PDB file of C-alpha atoms in Angstrom:
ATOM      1  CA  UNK P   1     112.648  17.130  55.267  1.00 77.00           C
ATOM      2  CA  UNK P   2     111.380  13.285  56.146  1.00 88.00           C
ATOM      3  CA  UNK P   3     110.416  11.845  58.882  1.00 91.00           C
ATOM      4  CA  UNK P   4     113.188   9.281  59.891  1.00 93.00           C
ATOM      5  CA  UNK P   5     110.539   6.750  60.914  1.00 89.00           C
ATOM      6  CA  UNK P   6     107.227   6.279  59.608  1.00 88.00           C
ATOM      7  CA  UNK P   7     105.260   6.352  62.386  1.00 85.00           C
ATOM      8  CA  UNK P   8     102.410   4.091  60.780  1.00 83.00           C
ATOM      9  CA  UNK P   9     103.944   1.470  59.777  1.00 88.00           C
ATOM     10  CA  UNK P  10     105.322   0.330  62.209  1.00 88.00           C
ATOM     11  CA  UNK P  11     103.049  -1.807  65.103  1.00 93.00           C
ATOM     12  CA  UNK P  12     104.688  -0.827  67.738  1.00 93.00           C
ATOM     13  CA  UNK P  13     104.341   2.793  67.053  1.00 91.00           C
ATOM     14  CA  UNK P  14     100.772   2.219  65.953  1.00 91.00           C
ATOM     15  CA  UNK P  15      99.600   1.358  69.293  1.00 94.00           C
ATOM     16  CA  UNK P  16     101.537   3.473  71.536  1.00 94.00           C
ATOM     17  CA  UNK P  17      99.790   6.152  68.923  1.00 93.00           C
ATOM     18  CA  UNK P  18      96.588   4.512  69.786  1.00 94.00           C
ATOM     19  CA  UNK P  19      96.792   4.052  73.346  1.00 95.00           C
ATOM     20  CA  UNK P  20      98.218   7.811  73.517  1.00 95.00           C
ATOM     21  CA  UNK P  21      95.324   9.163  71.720  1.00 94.00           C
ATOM     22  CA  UNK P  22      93.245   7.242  74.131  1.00 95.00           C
ATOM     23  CA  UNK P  23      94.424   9.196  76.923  1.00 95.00           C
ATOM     24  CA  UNK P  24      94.200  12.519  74.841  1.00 95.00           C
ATOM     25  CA  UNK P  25      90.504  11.659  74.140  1.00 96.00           C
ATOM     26  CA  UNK P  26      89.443  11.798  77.997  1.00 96.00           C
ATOM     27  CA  UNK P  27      90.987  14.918  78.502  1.00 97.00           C
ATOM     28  CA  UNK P  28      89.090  16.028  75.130  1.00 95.00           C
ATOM     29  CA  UNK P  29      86.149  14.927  76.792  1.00 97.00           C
ATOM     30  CA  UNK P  30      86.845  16.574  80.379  1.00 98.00           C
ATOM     31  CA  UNK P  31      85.174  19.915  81.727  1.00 98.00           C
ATOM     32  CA  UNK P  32      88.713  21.917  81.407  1.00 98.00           C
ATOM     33  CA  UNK P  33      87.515  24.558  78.764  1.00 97.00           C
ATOM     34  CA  UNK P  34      88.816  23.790  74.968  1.00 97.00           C
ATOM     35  CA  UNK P  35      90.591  27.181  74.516  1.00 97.00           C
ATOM     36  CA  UNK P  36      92.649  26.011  77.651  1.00 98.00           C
ATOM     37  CA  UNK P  37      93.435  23.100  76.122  1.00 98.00           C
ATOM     38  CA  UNK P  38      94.829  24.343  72.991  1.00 97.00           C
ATOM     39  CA  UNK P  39      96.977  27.306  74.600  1.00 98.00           C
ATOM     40  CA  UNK P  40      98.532  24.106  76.715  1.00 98.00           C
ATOM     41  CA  UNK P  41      99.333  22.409  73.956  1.00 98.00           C
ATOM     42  CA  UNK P  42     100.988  25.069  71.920  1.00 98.00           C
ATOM     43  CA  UNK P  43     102.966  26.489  75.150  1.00 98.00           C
ATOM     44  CA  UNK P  44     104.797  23.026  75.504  1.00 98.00           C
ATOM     45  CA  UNK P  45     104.525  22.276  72.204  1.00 98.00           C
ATOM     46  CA  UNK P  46     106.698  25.902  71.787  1.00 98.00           C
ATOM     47  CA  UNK P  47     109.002  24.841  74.886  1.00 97.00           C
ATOM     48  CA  UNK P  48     109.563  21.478  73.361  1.00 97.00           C
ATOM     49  CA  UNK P  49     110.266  22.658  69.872  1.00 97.00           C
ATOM     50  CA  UNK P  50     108.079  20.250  68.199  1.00 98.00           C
ATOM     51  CA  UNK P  51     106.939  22.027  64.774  1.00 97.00           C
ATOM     52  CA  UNK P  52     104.235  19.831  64.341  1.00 96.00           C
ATOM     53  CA  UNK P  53     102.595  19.849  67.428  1.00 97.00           C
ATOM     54  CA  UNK P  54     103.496  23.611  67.057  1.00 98.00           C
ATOM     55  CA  UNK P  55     101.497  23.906  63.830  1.00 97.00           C
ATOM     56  CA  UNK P  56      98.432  21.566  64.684  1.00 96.00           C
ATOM     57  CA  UNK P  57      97.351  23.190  67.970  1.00 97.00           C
ATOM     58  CA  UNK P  58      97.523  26.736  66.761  1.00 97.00           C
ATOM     59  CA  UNK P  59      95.864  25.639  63.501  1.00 97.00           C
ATOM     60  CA  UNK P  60      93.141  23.810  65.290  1.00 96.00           C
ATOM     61  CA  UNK P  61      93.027  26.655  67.739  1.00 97.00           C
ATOM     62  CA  UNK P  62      92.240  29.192  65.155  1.00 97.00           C
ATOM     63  CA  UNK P  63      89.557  26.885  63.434  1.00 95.00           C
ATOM     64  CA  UNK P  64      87.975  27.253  66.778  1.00 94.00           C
ATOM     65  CA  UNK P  65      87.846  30.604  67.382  1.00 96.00           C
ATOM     66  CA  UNK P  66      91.049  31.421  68.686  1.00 97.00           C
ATOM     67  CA  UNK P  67      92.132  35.057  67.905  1.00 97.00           C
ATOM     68  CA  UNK P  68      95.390  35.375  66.238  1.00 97.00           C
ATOM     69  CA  UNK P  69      96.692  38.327  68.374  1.00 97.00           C
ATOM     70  CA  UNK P  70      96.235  34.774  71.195  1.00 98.00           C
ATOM     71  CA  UNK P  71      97.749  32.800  69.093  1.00 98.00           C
ATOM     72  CA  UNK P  72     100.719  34.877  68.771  1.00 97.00           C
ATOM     73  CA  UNK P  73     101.122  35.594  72.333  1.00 98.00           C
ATOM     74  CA  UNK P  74     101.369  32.220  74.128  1.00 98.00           C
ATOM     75  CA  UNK P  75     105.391  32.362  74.044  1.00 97.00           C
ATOM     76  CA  UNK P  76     105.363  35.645  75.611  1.00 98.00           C
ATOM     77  CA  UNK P  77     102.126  35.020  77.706  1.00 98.00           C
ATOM     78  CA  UNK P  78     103.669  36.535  80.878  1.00 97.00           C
ATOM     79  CA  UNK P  79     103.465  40.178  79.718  1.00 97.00           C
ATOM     80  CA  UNK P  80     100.928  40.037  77.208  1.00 97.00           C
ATOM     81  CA  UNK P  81      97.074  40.833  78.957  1.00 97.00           C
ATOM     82  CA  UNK P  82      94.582  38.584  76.624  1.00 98.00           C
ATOM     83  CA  UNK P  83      95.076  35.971  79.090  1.00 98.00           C
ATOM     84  CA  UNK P  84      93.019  35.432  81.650  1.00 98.00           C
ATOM     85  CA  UNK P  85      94.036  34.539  85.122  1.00 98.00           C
ATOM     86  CA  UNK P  86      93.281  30.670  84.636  1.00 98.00           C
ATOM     87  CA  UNK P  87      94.395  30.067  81.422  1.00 98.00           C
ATOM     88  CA  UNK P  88      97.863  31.884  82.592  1.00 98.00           C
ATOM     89  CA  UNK P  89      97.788  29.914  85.407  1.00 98.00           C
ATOM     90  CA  UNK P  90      97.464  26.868  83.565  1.00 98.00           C
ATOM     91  CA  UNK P  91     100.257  28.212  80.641  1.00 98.00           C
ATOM     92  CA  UNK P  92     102.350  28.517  84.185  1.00 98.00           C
ATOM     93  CA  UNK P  93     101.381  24.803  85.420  1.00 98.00           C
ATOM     94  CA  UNK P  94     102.302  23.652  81.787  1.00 98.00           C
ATOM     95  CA  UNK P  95     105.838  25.360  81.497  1.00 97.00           C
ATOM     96  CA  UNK P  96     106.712  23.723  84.588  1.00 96.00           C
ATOM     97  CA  UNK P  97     105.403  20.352  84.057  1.00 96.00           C
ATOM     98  CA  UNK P  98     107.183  20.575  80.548  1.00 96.00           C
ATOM     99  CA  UNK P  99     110.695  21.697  82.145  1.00 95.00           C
ATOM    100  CA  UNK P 100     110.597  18.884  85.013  1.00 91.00           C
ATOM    101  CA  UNK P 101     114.254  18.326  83.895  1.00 87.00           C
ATOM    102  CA  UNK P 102     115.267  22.656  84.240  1.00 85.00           C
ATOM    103  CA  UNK P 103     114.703  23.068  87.667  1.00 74.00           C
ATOM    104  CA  UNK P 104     115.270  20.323  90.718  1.00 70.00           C
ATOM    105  CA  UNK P 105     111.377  21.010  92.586  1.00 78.00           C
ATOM    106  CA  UNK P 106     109.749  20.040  89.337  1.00 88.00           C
ATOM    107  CA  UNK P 107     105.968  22.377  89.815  1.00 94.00           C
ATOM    108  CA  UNK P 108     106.373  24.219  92.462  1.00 94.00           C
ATOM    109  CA  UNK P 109     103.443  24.586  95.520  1.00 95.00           C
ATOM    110  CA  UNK P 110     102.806  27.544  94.357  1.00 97.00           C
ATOM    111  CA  UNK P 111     102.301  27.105  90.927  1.00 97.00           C
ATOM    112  CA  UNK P 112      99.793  24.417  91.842  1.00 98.00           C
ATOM    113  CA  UNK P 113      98.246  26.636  93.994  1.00 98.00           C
ATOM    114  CA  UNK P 114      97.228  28.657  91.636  1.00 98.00           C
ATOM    115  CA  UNK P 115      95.753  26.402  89.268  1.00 98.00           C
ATOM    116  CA  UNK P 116      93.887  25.223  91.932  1.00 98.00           C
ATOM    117  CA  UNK P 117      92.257  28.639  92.654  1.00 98.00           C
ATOM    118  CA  UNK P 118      90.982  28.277  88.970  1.00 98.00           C
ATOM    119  CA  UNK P 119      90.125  24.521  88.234  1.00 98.00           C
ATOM    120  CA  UNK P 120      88.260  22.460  90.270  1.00 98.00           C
ATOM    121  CA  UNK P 121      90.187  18.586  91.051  1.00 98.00           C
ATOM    122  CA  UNK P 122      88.548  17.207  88.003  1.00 98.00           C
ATOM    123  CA  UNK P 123      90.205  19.774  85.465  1.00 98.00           C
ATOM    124  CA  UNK P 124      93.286  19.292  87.632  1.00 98.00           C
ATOM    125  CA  UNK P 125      93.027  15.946  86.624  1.00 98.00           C
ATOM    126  CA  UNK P 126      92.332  16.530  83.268  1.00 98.00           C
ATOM    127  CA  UNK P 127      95.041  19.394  83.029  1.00 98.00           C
ATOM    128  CA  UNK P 128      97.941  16.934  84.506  1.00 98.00           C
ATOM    129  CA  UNK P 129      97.336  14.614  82.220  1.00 98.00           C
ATOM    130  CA  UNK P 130      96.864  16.575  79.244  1.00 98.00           C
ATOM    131  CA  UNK P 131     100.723  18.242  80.112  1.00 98.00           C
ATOM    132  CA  UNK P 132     101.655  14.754  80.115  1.00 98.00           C
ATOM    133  CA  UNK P 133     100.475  13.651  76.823  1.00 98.00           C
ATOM    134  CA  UNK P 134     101.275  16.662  75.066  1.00 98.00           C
ATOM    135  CA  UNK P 135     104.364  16.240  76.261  1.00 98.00           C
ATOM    136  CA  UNK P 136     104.822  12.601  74.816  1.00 97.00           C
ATOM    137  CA  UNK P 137     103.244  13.335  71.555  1.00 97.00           C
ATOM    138  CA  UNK P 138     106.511  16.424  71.208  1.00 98.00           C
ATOM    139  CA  UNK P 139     109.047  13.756  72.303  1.00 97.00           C
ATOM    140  CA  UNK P 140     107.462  11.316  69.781  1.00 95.00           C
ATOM    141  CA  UNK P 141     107.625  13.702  66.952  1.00 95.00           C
ATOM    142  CA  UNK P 142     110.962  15.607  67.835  1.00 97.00           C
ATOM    143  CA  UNK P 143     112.509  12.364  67.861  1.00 96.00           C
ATOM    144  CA  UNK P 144     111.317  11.098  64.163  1.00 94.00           C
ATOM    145  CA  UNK P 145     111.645  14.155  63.068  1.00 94.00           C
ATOM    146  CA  UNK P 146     107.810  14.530  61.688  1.00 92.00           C
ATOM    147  CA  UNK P 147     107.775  17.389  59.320  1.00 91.00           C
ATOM    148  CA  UNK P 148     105.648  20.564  59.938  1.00 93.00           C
ATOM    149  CA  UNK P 149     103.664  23.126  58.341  1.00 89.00           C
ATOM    150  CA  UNK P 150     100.959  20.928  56.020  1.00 91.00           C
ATOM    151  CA  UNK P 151      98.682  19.810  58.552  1.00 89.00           C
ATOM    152  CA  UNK P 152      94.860  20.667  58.008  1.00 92.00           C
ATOM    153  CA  UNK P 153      92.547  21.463  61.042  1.00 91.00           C
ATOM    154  CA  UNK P 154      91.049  18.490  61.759  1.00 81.00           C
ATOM    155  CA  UNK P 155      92.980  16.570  59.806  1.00 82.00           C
ATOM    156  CA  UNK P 156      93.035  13.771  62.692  1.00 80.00           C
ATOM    157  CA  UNK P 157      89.357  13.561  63.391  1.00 68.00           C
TER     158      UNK P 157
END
């Protein structure tokens, strides 16, 4: 399979890619732990059906540290019990910020709520946006059509 537009050659591509990874790079940065991060990124990445984004995080994931039986559980997170309470609060906070279009109240109060109890307004911060550009990094790559299954941890810095 190609990718029906290469994403790198073209500039206007180039520097929404840029600007994107930008954005990504602050919530890098942030205080909301790295594991969290990563189980984020492959639960939307799952819910959004982007293979690439699919393969990258749980690559990167593992690379980490991640344990597989973790790795293997984020679509079923609900009934499996390696989560802890804030990262399935957050996996919770992520579905529903990924399926604004599924349900008319968007996140609910108490969804937030319960991220709250676990991240201070900082990792909020850093936990919205990283749901956001997760999400727009799937959209890009469902939409080209950008292959999965070669990428190398760390293969983007």
């Amino acid at each position: 399979m190609d990718a029906r537009l290469n994403l790198f050659s073209s500039d206007a591509t180039m520097k929404f890619v840029k600007y994107v990874n930008s954005a990504a790079r602050v919530v890098t940065e942030s205080t909301l732990p790295h594991a969290t991060q990563e189980l984020v990124k492959i639960r939307a990445s799952q819910i959004n059906g982007c293979g690439f984004c699919t393969d990258m995080h749980t690559k990167d994931a593992a690379a980490a540290g991640e344990t597989q039986q973790r790795l293997n559980m984020v679509a079923a997170w609900r009934e499996a019990t390696v989560f802890t309470e804030a990262e399935r609060a957050a996996l919770e906070l992520a579905e529903q910020g990924t399926r604004l279009a599924d349900a008319a109240p968007g996140v609910t109060d108490e969804v937030w709520a319960r991220a709250a109890q676990h991240y201070d307004e900082d990792q909020l911060g850093a936990l919205v946006a990283l749901i956001a550009v997760i999400n727009a990094y799937n959209r890009l790559n469902v939409i080209v059509r950008l292959p999965a299954g070669d990428y190398q941890p760390g293969q983007f810095g």
